[in-house]
Every structure is written in C-alpha cells, then in structure tokens.
mmCIF file of C-alpha atoms and ligand atoms in Angstrom:
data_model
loop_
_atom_site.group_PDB
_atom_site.id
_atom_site.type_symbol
_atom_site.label_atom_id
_atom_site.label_comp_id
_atom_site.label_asym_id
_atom_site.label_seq_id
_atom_site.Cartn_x
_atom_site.Cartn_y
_atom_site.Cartn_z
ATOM 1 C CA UNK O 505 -15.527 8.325 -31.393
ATOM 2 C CA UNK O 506 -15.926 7.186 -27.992
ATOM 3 C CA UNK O 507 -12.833 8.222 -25.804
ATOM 4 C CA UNK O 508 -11.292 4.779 -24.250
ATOM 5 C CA UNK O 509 -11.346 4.729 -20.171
ATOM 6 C CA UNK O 510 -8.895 3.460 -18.242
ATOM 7 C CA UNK O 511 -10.460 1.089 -15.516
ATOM 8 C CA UNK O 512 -9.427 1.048 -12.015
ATOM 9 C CA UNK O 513 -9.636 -1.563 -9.888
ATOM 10 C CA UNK O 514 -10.146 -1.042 -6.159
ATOM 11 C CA UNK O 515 -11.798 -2.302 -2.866
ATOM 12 C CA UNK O 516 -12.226 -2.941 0.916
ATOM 13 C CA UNK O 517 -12.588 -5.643 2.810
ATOM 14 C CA UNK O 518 -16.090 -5.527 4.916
ATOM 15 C CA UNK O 519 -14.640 -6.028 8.279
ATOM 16 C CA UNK O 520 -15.693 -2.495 9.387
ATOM 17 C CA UNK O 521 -17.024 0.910 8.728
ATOM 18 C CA UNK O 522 -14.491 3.180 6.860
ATOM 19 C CA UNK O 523 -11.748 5.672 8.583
ATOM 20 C CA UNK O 524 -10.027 8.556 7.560
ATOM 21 C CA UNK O 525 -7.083 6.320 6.937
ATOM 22 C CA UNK O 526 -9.193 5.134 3.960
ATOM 23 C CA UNK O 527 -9.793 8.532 3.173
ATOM 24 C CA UNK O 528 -6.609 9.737 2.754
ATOM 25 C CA UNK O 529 -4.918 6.868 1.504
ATOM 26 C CA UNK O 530 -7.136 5.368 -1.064
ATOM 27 C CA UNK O 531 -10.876 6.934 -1.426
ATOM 28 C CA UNK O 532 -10.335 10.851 -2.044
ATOM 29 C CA UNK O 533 -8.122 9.192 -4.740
ATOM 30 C CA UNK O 534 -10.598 7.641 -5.980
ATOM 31 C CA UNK O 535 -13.083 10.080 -6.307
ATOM 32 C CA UNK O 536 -10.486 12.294 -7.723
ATOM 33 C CA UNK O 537 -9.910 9.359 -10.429
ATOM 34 C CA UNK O 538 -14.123 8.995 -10.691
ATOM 35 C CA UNK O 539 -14.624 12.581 -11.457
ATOM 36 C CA UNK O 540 -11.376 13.177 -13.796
ATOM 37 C CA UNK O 541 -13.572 11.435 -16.614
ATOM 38 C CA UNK O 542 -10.403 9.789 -17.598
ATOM 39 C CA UNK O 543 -11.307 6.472 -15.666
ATOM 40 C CA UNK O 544 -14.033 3.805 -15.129
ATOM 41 C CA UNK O 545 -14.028 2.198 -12.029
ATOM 42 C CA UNK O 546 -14.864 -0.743 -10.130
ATOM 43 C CA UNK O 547 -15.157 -0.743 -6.439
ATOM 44 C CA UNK O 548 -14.853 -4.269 -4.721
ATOM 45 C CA UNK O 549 -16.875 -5.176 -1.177
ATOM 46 C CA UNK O 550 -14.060 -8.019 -0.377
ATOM 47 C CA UNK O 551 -16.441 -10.012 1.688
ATOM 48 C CA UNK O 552 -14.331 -13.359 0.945
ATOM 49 C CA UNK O 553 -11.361 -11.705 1.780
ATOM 50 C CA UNK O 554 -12.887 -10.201 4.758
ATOM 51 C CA UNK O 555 -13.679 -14.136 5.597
ATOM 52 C CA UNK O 556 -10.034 -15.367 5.430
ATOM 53 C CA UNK O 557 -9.042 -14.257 9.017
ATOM 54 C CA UNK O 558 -12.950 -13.539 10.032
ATOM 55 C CA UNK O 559 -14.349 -17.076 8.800
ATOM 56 C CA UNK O 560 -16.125 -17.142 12.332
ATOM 57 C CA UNK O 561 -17.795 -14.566 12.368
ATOM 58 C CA UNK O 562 -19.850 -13.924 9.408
ATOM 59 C CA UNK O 563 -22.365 -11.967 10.650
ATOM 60 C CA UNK O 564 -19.490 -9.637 11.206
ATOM 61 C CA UNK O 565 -18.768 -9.640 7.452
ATOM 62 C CA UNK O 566 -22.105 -9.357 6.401
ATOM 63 C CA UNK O 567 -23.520 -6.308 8.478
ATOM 64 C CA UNK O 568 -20.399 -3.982 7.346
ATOM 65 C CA UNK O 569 -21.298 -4.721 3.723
ATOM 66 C CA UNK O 570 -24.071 -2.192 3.922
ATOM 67 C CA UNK O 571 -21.778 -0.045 6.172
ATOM 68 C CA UNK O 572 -19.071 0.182 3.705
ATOM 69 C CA UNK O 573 -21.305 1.009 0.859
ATOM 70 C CA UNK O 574 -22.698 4.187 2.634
ATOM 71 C CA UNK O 575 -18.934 5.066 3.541
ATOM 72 C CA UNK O 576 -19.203 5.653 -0.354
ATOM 73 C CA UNK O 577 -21.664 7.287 -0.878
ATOM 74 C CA UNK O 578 -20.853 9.605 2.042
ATOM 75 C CA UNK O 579 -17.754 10.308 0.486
ATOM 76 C CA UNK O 580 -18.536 10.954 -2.842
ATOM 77 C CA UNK O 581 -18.549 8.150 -5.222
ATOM 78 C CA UNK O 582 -21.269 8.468 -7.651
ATOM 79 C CA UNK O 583 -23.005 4.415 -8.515
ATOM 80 C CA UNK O 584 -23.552 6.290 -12.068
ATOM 81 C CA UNK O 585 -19.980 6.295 -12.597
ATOM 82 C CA UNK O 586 -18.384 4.063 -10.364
ATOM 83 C CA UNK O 587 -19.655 -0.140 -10.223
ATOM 84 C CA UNK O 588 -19.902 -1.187 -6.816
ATOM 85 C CA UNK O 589 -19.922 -4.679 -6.666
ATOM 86 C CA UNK O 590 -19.757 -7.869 -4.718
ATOM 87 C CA UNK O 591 -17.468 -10.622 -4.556
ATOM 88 C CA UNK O 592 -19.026 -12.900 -3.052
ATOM 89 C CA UNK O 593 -21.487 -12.664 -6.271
ATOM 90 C CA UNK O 594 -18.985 -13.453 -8.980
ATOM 91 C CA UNK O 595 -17.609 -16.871 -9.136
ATOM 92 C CA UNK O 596 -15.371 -15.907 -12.188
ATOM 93 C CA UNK O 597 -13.283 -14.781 -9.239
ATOM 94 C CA UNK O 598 -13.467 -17.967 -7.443
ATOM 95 C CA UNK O 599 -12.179 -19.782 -10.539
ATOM 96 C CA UNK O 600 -9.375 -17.604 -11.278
ATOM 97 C CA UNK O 601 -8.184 -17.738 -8.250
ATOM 98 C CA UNK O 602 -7.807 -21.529 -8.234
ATOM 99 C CA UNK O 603 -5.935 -21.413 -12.302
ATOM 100 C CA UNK O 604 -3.885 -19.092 -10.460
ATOM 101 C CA UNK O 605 -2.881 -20.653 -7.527
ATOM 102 C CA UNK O 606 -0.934 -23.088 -10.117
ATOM 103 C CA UNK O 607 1.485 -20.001 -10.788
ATOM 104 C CA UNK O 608 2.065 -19.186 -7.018
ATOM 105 C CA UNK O 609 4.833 -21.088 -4.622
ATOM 106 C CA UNK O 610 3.898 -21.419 -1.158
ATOM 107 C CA UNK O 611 7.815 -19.656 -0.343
ATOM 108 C CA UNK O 612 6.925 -16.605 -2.268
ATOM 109 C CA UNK O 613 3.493 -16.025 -0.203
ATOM 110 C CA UNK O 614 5.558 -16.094 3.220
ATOM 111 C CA UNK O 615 8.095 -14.170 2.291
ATOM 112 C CA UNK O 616 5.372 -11.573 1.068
ATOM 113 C CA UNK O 617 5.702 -8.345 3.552
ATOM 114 C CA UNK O 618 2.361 -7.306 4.076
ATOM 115 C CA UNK O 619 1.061 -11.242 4.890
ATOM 116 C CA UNK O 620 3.961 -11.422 7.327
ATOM 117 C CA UNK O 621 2.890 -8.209 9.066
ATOM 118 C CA UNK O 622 -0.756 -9.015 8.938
ATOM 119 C CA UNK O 623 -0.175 -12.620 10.652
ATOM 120 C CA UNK O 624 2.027 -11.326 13.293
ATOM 121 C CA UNK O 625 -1.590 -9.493 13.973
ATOM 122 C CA UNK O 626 -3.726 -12.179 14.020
ATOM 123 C CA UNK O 627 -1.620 -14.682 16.279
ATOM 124 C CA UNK O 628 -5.187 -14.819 18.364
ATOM 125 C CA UNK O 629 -6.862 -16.088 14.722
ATOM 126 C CA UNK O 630 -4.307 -18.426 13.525
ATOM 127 C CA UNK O 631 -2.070 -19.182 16.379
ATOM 128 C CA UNK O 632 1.468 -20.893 14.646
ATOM 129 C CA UNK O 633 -0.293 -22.390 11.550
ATOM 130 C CA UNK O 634 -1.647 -20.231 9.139
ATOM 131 C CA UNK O 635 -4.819 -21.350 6.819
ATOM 132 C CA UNK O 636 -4.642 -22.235 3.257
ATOM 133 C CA UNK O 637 -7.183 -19.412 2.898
ATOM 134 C CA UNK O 638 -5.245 -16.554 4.633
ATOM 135 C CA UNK O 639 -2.090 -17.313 3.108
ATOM 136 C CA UNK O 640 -3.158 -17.758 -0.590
ATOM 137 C CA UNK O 641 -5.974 -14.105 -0.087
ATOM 138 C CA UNK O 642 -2.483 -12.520 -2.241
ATOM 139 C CA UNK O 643 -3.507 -14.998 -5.303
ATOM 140 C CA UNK O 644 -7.505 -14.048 -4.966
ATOM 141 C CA UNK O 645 -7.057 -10.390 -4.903
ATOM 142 C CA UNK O 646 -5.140 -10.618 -8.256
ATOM 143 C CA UNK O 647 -7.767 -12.689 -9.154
ATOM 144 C CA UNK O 648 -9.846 -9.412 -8.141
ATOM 145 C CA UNK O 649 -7.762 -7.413 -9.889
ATOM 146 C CA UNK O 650 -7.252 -8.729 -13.447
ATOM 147 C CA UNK O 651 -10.911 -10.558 -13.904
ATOM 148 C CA UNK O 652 -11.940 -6.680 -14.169
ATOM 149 C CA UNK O 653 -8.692 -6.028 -16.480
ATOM 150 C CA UNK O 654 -7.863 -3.884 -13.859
ATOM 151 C CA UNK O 655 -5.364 -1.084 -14.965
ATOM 152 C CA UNK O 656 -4.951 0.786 -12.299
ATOM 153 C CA UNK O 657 -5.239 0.576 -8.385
ATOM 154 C CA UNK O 658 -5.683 3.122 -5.996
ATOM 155 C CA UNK O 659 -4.436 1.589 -2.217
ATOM 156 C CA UNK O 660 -2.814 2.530 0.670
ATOM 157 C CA UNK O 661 1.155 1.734 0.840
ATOM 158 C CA UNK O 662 0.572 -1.275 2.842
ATOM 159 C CA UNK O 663 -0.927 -3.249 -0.077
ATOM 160 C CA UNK O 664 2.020 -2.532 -2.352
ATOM 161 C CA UNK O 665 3.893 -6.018 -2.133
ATOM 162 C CA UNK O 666 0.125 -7.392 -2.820
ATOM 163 C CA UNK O 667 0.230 -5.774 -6.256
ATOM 164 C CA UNK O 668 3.563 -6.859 -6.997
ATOM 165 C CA UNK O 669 2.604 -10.407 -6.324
ATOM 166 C CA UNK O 670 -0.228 -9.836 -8.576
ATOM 167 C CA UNK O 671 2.196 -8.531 -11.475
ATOM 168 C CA UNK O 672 4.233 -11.422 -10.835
ATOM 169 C CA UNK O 673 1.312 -13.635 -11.755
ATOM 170 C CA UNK O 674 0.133 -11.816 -14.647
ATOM 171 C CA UNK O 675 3.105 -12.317 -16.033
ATOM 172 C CA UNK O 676 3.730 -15.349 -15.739
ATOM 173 C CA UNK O 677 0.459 -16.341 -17.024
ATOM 174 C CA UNK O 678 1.285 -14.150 -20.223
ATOM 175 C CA UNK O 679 4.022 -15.850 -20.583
ATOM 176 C CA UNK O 680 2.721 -19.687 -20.431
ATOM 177 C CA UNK O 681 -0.664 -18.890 -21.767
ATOM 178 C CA UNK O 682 -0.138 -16.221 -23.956
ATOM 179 C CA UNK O 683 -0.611 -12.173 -23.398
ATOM 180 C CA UNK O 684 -3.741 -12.342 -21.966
ATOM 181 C CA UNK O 685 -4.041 -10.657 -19.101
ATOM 182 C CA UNK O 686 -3.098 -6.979 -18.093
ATOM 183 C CA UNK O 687 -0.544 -5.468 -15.995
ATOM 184 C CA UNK O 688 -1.977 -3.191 -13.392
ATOM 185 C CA UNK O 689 -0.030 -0.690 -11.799
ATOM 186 C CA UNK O 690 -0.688 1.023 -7.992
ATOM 187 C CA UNK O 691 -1.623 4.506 -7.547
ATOM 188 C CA UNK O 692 -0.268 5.545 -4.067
ATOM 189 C CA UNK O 693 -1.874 8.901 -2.745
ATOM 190 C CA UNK O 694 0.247 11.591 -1.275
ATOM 191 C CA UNK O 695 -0.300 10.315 1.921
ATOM 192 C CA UNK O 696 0.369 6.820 1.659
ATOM 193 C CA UNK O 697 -0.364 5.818 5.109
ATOM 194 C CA UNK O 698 -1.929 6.898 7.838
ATOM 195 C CA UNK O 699 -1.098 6.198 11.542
ATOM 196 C CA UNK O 700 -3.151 4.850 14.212
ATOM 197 C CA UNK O 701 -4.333 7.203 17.346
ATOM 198 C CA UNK O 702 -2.083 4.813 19.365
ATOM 199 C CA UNK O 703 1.049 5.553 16.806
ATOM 200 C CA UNK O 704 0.926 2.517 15.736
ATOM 201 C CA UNK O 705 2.192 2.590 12.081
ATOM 202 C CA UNK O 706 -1.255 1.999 10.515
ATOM 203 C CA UNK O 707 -4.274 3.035 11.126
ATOM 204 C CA UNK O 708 -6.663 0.263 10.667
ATOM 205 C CA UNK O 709 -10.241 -1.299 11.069
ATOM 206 C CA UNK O 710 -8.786 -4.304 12.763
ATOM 207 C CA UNK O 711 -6.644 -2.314 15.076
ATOM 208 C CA UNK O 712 -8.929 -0.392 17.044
ATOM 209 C CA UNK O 713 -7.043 2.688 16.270
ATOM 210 C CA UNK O 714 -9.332 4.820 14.118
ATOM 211 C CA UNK O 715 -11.356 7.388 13.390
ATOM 212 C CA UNK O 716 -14.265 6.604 11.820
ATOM 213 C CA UNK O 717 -15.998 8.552 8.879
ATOM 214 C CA UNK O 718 -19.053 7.807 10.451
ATOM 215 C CA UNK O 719 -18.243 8.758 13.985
ATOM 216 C CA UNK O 720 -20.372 11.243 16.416
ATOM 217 C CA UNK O 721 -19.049 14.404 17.297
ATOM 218 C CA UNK O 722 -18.461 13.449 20.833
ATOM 219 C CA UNK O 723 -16.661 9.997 19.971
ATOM 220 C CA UNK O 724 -14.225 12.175 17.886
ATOM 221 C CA UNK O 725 -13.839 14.512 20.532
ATOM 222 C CA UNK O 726 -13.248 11.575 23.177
ATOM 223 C CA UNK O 727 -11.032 9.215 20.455
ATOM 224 C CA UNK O 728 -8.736 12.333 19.851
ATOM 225 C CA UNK O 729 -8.876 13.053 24.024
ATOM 226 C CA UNK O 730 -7.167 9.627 24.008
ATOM 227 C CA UNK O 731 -4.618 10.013 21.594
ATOM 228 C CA UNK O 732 -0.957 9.120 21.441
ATOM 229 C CA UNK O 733 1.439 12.538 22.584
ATOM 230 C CA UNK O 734 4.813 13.041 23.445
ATOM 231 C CA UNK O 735 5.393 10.593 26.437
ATOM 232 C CA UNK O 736 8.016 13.129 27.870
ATOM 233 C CA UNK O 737 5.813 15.881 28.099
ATOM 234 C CA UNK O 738 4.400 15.787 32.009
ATOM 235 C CA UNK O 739 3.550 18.977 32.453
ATOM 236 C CA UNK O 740 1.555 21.798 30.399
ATOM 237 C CA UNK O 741 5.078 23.999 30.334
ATOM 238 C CA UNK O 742 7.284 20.824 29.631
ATOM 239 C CA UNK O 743 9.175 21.634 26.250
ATOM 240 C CA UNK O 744 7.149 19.185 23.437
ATOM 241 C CA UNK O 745 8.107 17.120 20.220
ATOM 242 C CA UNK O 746 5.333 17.305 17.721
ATOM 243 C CA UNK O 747 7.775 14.808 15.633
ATOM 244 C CA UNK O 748 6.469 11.778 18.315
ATOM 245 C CA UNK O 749 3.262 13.395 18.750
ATOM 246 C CA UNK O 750 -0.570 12.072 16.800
ATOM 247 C CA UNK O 751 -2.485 14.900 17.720
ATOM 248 C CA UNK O 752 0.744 17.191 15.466
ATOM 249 C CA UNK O 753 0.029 14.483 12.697
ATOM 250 C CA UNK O 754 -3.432 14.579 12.640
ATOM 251 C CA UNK O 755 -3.463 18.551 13.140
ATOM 252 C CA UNK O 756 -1.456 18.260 10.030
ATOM 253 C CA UNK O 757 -4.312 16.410 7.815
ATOM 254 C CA UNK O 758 -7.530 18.821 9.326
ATOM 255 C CA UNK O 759 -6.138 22.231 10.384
ATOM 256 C CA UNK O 760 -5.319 25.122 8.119
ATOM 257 C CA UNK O 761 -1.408 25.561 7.639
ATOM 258 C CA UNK O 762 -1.457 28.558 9.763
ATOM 259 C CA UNK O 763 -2.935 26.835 12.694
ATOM 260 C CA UNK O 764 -0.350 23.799 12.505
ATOM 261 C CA UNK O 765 2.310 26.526 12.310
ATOM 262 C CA UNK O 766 1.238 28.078 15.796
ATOM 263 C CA UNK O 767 0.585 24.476 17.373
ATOM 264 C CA UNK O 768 3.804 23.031 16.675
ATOM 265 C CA UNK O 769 5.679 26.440 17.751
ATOM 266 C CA UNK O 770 3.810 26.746 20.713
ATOM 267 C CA UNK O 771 4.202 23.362 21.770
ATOM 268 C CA UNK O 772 8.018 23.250 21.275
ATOM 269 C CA UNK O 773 7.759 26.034 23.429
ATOM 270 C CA UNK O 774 6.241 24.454 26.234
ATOM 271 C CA UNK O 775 3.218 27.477 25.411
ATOM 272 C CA UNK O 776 0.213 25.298 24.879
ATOM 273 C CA UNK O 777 -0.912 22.611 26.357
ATOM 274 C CA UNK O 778 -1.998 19.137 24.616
ATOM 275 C CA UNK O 779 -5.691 19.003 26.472
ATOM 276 C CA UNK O 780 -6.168 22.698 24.622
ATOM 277 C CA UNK O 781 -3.963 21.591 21.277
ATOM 278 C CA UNK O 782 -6.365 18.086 21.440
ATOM 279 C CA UNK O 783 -9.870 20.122 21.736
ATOM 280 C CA UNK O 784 -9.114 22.297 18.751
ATOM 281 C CA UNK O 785 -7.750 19.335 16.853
ATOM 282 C CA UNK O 786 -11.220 17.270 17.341
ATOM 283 C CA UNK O 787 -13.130 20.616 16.425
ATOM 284 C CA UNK O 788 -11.685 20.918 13.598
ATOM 285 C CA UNK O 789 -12.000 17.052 12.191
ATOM 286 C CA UNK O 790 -15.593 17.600 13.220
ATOM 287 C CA UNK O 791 -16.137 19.990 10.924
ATOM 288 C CA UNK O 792 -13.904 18.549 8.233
ATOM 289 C CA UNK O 793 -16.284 15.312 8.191
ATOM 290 C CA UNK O 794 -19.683 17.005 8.585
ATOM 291 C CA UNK O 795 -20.907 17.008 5.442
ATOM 292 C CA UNK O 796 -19.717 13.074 5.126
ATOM 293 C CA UNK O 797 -21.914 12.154 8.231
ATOM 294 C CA UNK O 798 -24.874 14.246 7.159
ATOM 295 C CA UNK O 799 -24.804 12.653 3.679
ATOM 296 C CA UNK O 800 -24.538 9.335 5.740
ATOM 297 C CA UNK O 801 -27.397 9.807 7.373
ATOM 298 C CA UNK O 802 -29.407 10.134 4.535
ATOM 299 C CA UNK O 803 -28.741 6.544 3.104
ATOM 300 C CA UNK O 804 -29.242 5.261 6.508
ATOM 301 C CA UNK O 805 -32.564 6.241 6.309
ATOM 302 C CA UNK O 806 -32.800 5.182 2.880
ATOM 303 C CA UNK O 807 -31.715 1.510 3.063
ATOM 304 C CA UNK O 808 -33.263 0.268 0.217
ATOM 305 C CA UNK O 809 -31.383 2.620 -2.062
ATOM 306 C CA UNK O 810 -27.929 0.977 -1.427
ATOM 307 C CA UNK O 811 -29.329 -2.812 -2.267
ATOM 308 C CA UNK O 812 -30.361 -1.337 -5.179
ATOM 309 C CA UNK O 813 -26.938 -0.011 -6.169
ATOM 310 C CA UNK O 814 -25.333 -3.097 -4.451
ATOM 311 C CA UNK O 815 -27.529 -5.107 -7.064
ATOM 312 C CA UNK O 816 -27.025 -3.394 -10.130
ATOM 313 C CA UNK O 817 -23.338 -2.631 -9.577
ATOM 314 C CA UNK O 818 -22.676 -6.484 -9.115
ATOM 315 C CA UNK O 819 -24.833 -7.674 -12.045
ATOM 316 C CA UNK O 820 -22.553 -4.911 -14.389
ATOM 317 C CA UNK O 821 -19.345 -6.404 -12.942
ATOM 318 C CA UNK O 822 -20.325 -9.971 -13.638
ATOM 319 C CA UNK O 823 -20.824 -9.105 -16.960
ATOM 320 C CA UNK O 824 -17.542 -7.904 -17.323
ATOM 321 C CA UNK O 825 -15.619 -10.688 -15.196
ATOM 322 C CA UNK O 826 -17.508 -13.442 -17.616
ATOM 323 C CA UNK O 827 -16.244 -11.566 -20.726
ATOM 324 C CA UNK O 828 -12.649 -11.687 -18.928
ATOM 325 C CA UNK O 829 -12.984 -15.573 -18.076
ATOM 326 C CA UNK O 830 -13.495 -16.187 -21.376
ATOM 327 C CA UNK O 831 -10.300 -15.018 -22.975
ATOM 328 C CA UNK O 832 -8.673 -16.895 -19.972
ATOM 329 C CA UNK O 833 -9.599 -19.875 -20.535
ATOM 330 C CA UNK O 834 -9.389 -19.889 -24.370
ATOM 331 C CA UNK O 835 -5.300 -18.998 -23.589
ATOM 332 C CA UNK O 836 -5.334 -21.858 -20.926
ATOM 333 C CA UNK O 837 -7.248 -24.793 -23.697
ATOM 334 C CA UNK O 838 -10.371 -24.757 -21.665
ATOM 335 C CA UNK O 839 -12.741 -23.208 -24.093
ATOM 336 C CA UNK O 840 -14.064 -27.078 -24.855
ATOM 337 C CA UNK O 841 -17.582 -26.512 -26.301
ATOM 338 C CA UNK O 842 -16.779 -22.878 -27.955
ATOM 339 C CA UNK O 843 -18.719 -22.821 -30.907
ATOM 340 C CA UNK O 844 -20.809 -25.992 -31.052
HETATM 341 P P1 ATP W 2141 -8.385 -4.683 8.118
HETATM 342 O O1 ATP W 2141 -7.698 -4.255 9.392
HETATM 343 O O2 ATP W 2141 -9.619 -5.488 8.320
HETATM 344 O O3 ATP W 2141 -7.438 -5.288 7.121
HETATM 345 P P2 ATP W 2141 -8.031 -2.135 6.882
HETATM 346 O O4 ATP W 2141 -8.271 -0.945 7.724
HETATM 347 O O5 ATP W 2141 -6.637 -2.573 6.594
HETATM 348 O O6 ATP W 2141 -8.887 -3.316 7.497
HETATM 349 P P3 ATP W 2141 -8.768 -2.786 4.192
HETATM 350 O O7 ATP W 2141 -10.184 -3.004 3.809
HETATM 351 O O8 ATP W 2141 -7.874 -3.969 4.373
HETATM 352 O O9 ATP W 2141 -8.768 -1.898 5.529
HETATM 353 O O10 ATP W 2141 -8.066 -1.799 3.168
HETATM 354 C C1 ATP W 2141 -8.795 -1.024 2.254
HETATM 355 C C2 ATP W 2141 -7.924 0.033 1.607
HETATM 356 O O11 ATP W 2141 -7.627 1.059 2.528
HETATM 357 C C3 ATP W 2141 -6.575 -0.449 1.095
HETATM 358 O O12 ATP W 2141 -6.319 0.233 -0.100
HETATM 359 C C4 ATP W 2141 -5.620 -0.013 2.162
HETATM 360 O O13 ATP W 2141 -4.331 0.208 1.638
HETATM 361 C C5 ATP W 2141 -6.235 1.297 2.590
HETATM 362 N N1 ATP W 2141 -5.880 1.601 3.986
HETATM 363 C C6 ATP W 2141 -6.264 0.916 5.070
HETATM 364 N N2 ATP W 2141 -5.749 1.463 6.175
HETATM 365 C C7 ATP W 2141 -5.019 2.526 5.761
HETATM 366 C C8 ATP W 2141 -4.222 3.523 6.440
HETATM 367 N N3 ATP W 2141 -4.076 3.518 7.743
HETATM 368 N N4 ATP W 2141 -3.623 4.473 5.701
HETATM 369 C C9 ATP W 2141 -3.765 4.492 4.362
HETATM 370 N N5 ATP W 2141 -4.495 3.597 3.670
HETATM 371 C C10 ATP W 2141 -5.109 2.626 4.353
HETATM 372 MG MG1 MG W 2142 -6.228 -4.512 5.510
#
C-alpha cells in the first residue's frame, strides 16, 4: 500500500529575490522536509499577497516571480517532488478567502502582531489608513493554507501569529460548517529568524538589509564591509562585544566552530580587527553560496525551463485546490447543482 504523505504548505511573496534569511529560516527546512520522503509539498509564489502593499507596482511583482523560482531551484527543491505553483492562477483561493472573511473581526486583524509590525513599515504605502487588502492578507494566506489541506508549514518566526489566525479560522469553520477543514501546524527552523546587516531584528526583502542568494562575490564582500559592529569599538585594539556585533552573528551561520571560537576571543581581546574579522566573514559566505549561484546561473540561461515548471506545478495545485473547494462548499450549502 501506498504510504500516506503529509503535505506542507509553504511560500514567498514575489517582492524580491531570496536571502539567506529565507535560507535559514524556512527553505533548508524545506528541502530537508522534500527529501525526508515523509512529505509532499506545495510551494506558493504569493504574487497577490505581494500586491497588498505593492499594488503599484506590478511590474515589481511580476519580474521576481521568475526570480524566486530560480532561488529554488538554486537551493535545492526538486519540481518532481515539490509543486510550485501560482496564486494568482487559482481562484479557489480567491473564493475562500471571501467565505472566510465572514469568520474574521476587523479587532482581531489589528491586534494581530506581525500586521502591526509590518504597517509600522509601510507608513510611506499606507500612511494612517490601512487598505481592506493589507489588513485582511491574514484571512487569504489561510485561504493559502487550507485550500491545499495544508498540514504543515515551514516559516520564519515572524509569521507565527499568521498561522494562529489561520487556526483560529479553521476552527471556527469546523465548528459552524462541520469538520471540514484541517488544522495546520508551523514548523519553526532552529534558527527562527535572522537579522538584518543593519541589526535590525529581521532580515528582509523589503528592508534593504540582506544578503542575497543570488548575490556576486564582490556585493557580498562590499554588503558585509558595511555591516552593523559594535558602535563602541573605535579603534582596532578597543576591547569588542561580539553580543552587539552582525559580522559575530553571521560568522556564526558560515564559519566553522573553530573559527567563530578565535573571532569572538580575539575580538574581546581587542586582538583582531573588524575590517580583517569582516574580509574572512564575506570569504567564507562566498564559498558557502557557490554552488547556489552556479546552479543559478544555469536556469538563467535556461528560462524556458522554469515556465515550464511554473506551468505544470500550478495546473497540479489547481487540481487539488478544486477538489478542496468542493468539500467546502458542500459543508457551507453551496453545492446547488451537485448531481444533476
Ligand atoms: P517582504 O519584506 O516583502 O515581506 P520577506 O523577506 O519578509 O519579504 P516573505 O516572502 O514575506 O519575505 O517571507 C517568506 C518566508 O521567509 C516566510 O516564511 C518568512 O517567515 C521567512 N523569512 C523572511 N525573512 C526572514 C528572516 N529574516 N529570518 C527568517 N525567516 C525569514
Ligand atoms: Mg514578509
């Protein structure tokens, strides 16, 4: 008999190429999940998400679909196990997210953390009144979530309160409608989030803080020239804190344990100095990423090969999100013409 996969859910919103924030907090997960043969999993480019706070610019959203899809590939995920799919392309979504939306207060969206965070961000976008669109995205990623019975998600720690809200609406669907719909639970990786290279808390595509996967060798080396160190340290033989310092985080995620060791001794010390500690810290995320950006560069020359997968993946996952929409609306009374 055919062993029963778990599905995962997951996505990104199109806004931008992929950073190593992604990669640690969400895609080496995921390929992890892809290869355990435990899991099937859908990937989600959230190009109507991405439009909720970038509804003027959608040529943005549009040329990092491609970009995003490559990030992929770059990184490991296999099309032949993993759907990658569009959600622009499925209207199931479109329609769940408006049964939901009966199932959601307005209060409960404020007072959800990662909206409040986010909109603090986008003052320039939204000024002091928010759209309908922005504030309701939590209801259309659950929408995301459970049209693809989504059991499991693998995110970064700042969409946690977006999964909650999404378990809040399951169940209360369930509960007017009937168990219908399933549960899904977050997978957080071990490092949950990742900061920017200004410190900022999170590293992200909107924040111009990141790394890119798909950065040059010499914008690593200048991004990581740039980055956030101890403020008190003046001088090469001033006494350092690696606690307060990016280029001691990020050494932490590239460099072998005996080479973090030495930096953070020597810089407590006042022994090294952070131009030297910064050089061998982009050297070594250089090579760490190598065989990412050489894979890249294959599908960049091969353009046709990721509308292909774009096209297939989206065509499976309709499938599946019409199968889904189905058993919704049957527990919800709208199954009118059902077998005439
Ligand atoms: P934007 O700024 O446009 O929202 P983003 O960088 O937040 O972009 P998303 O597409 O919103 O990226 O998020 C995709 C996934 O990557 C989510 O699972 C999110 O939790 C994860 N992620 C994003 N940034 C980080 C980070 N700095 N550390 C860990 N995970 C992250
Ligand atoms: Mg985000």
């Amino acid at each position: 008999m055919e062993k029963k996969l778990k599905r995962i859910l997951t996505g990104d919103r199109p806004t931008g190429r992929l950073h190593i924030g992604h990669y640690f907090g969400s895609l080496k997960n995921r390929v992890e999940m892809q290869n355990s043969g435990e899991y099937e999993q859908f990937i989600e480019i959230a190009d109507v998400q991405a439009l909720t706070d970038n509804f003027n610019n959608p040529e943005k959203v549009r040329s990092n679909v491609r970009e995003v899809v490559k990030d992929y590939l770059s990184i490991g995920i296999d099309p032949n196990k993993t759907t990658i799919f569009l959600q622009s392309m499925i209207p199931e979504i479109a329609e769940l997210t408006v049964f939901y939306s009966n199932l959601v207060t307005i209060a409960r969206l404020e007072r959800n953390p990662t909206v409040k965070t986010e909109l603090a961000q986008k003052r320039d976008v939204f000024g002091d009144s928010v759209t309908y669109g922005f504030l309701g995205y939590p209801v259309s990623q659950a929408a995301d979530i459970t049209c693809f019975e989504g059991e499991y998600v693998p995110v970064g720690e700042d969409q946690e309160p977006l999964i909650e809200q999404c378990r809040e609406i399951v169940r209360k669907f369930n509960s007017i409608y009937g168990e219908t719909l399933v549960e899904p639970k977050i997978v957080l990786s071990k490092t949950a989030r990742i900061k920017g290279l200004d410190g900022n808390a999170k590293m992200g595509k909107s924040l111009g803080n990141a790394i890119y996967l798909s950065d040059s060798e010499d914008e690593i080396r200048r991004k990581v020239m740039g980055a956030l160190t101890d403020p008190n340290r003046i001088k090469k033989d001033d006494l350092g804190n690696p606690d307060i310092c990016m280029v001691a985080y990020y050494h932490k995620l590239f460099s072998s344990d005996e080479a973090v060791r030495k930096a953070v001794e020597e810089c407590k010390k006042g022994e090294r100095g952070c131009v030297a500690c910064k050089k061998e810290l982009a050297e070594n995320i250089i090579e760490y990423l190598r065989p990412i950006r050489e894979k890249r560069a294959y599908y960049d020359a091969h353009p046709e090969e990721i509308d292909r997968i774009l096209m297939e993946g989206t065509e499976k996952a309709r499938q599946t999100a019409k199968e889904t929409m189905k058993k919704v609306k049957k527990a919800m009374r709208l199954d009118y013409f059902e077998g005439v």
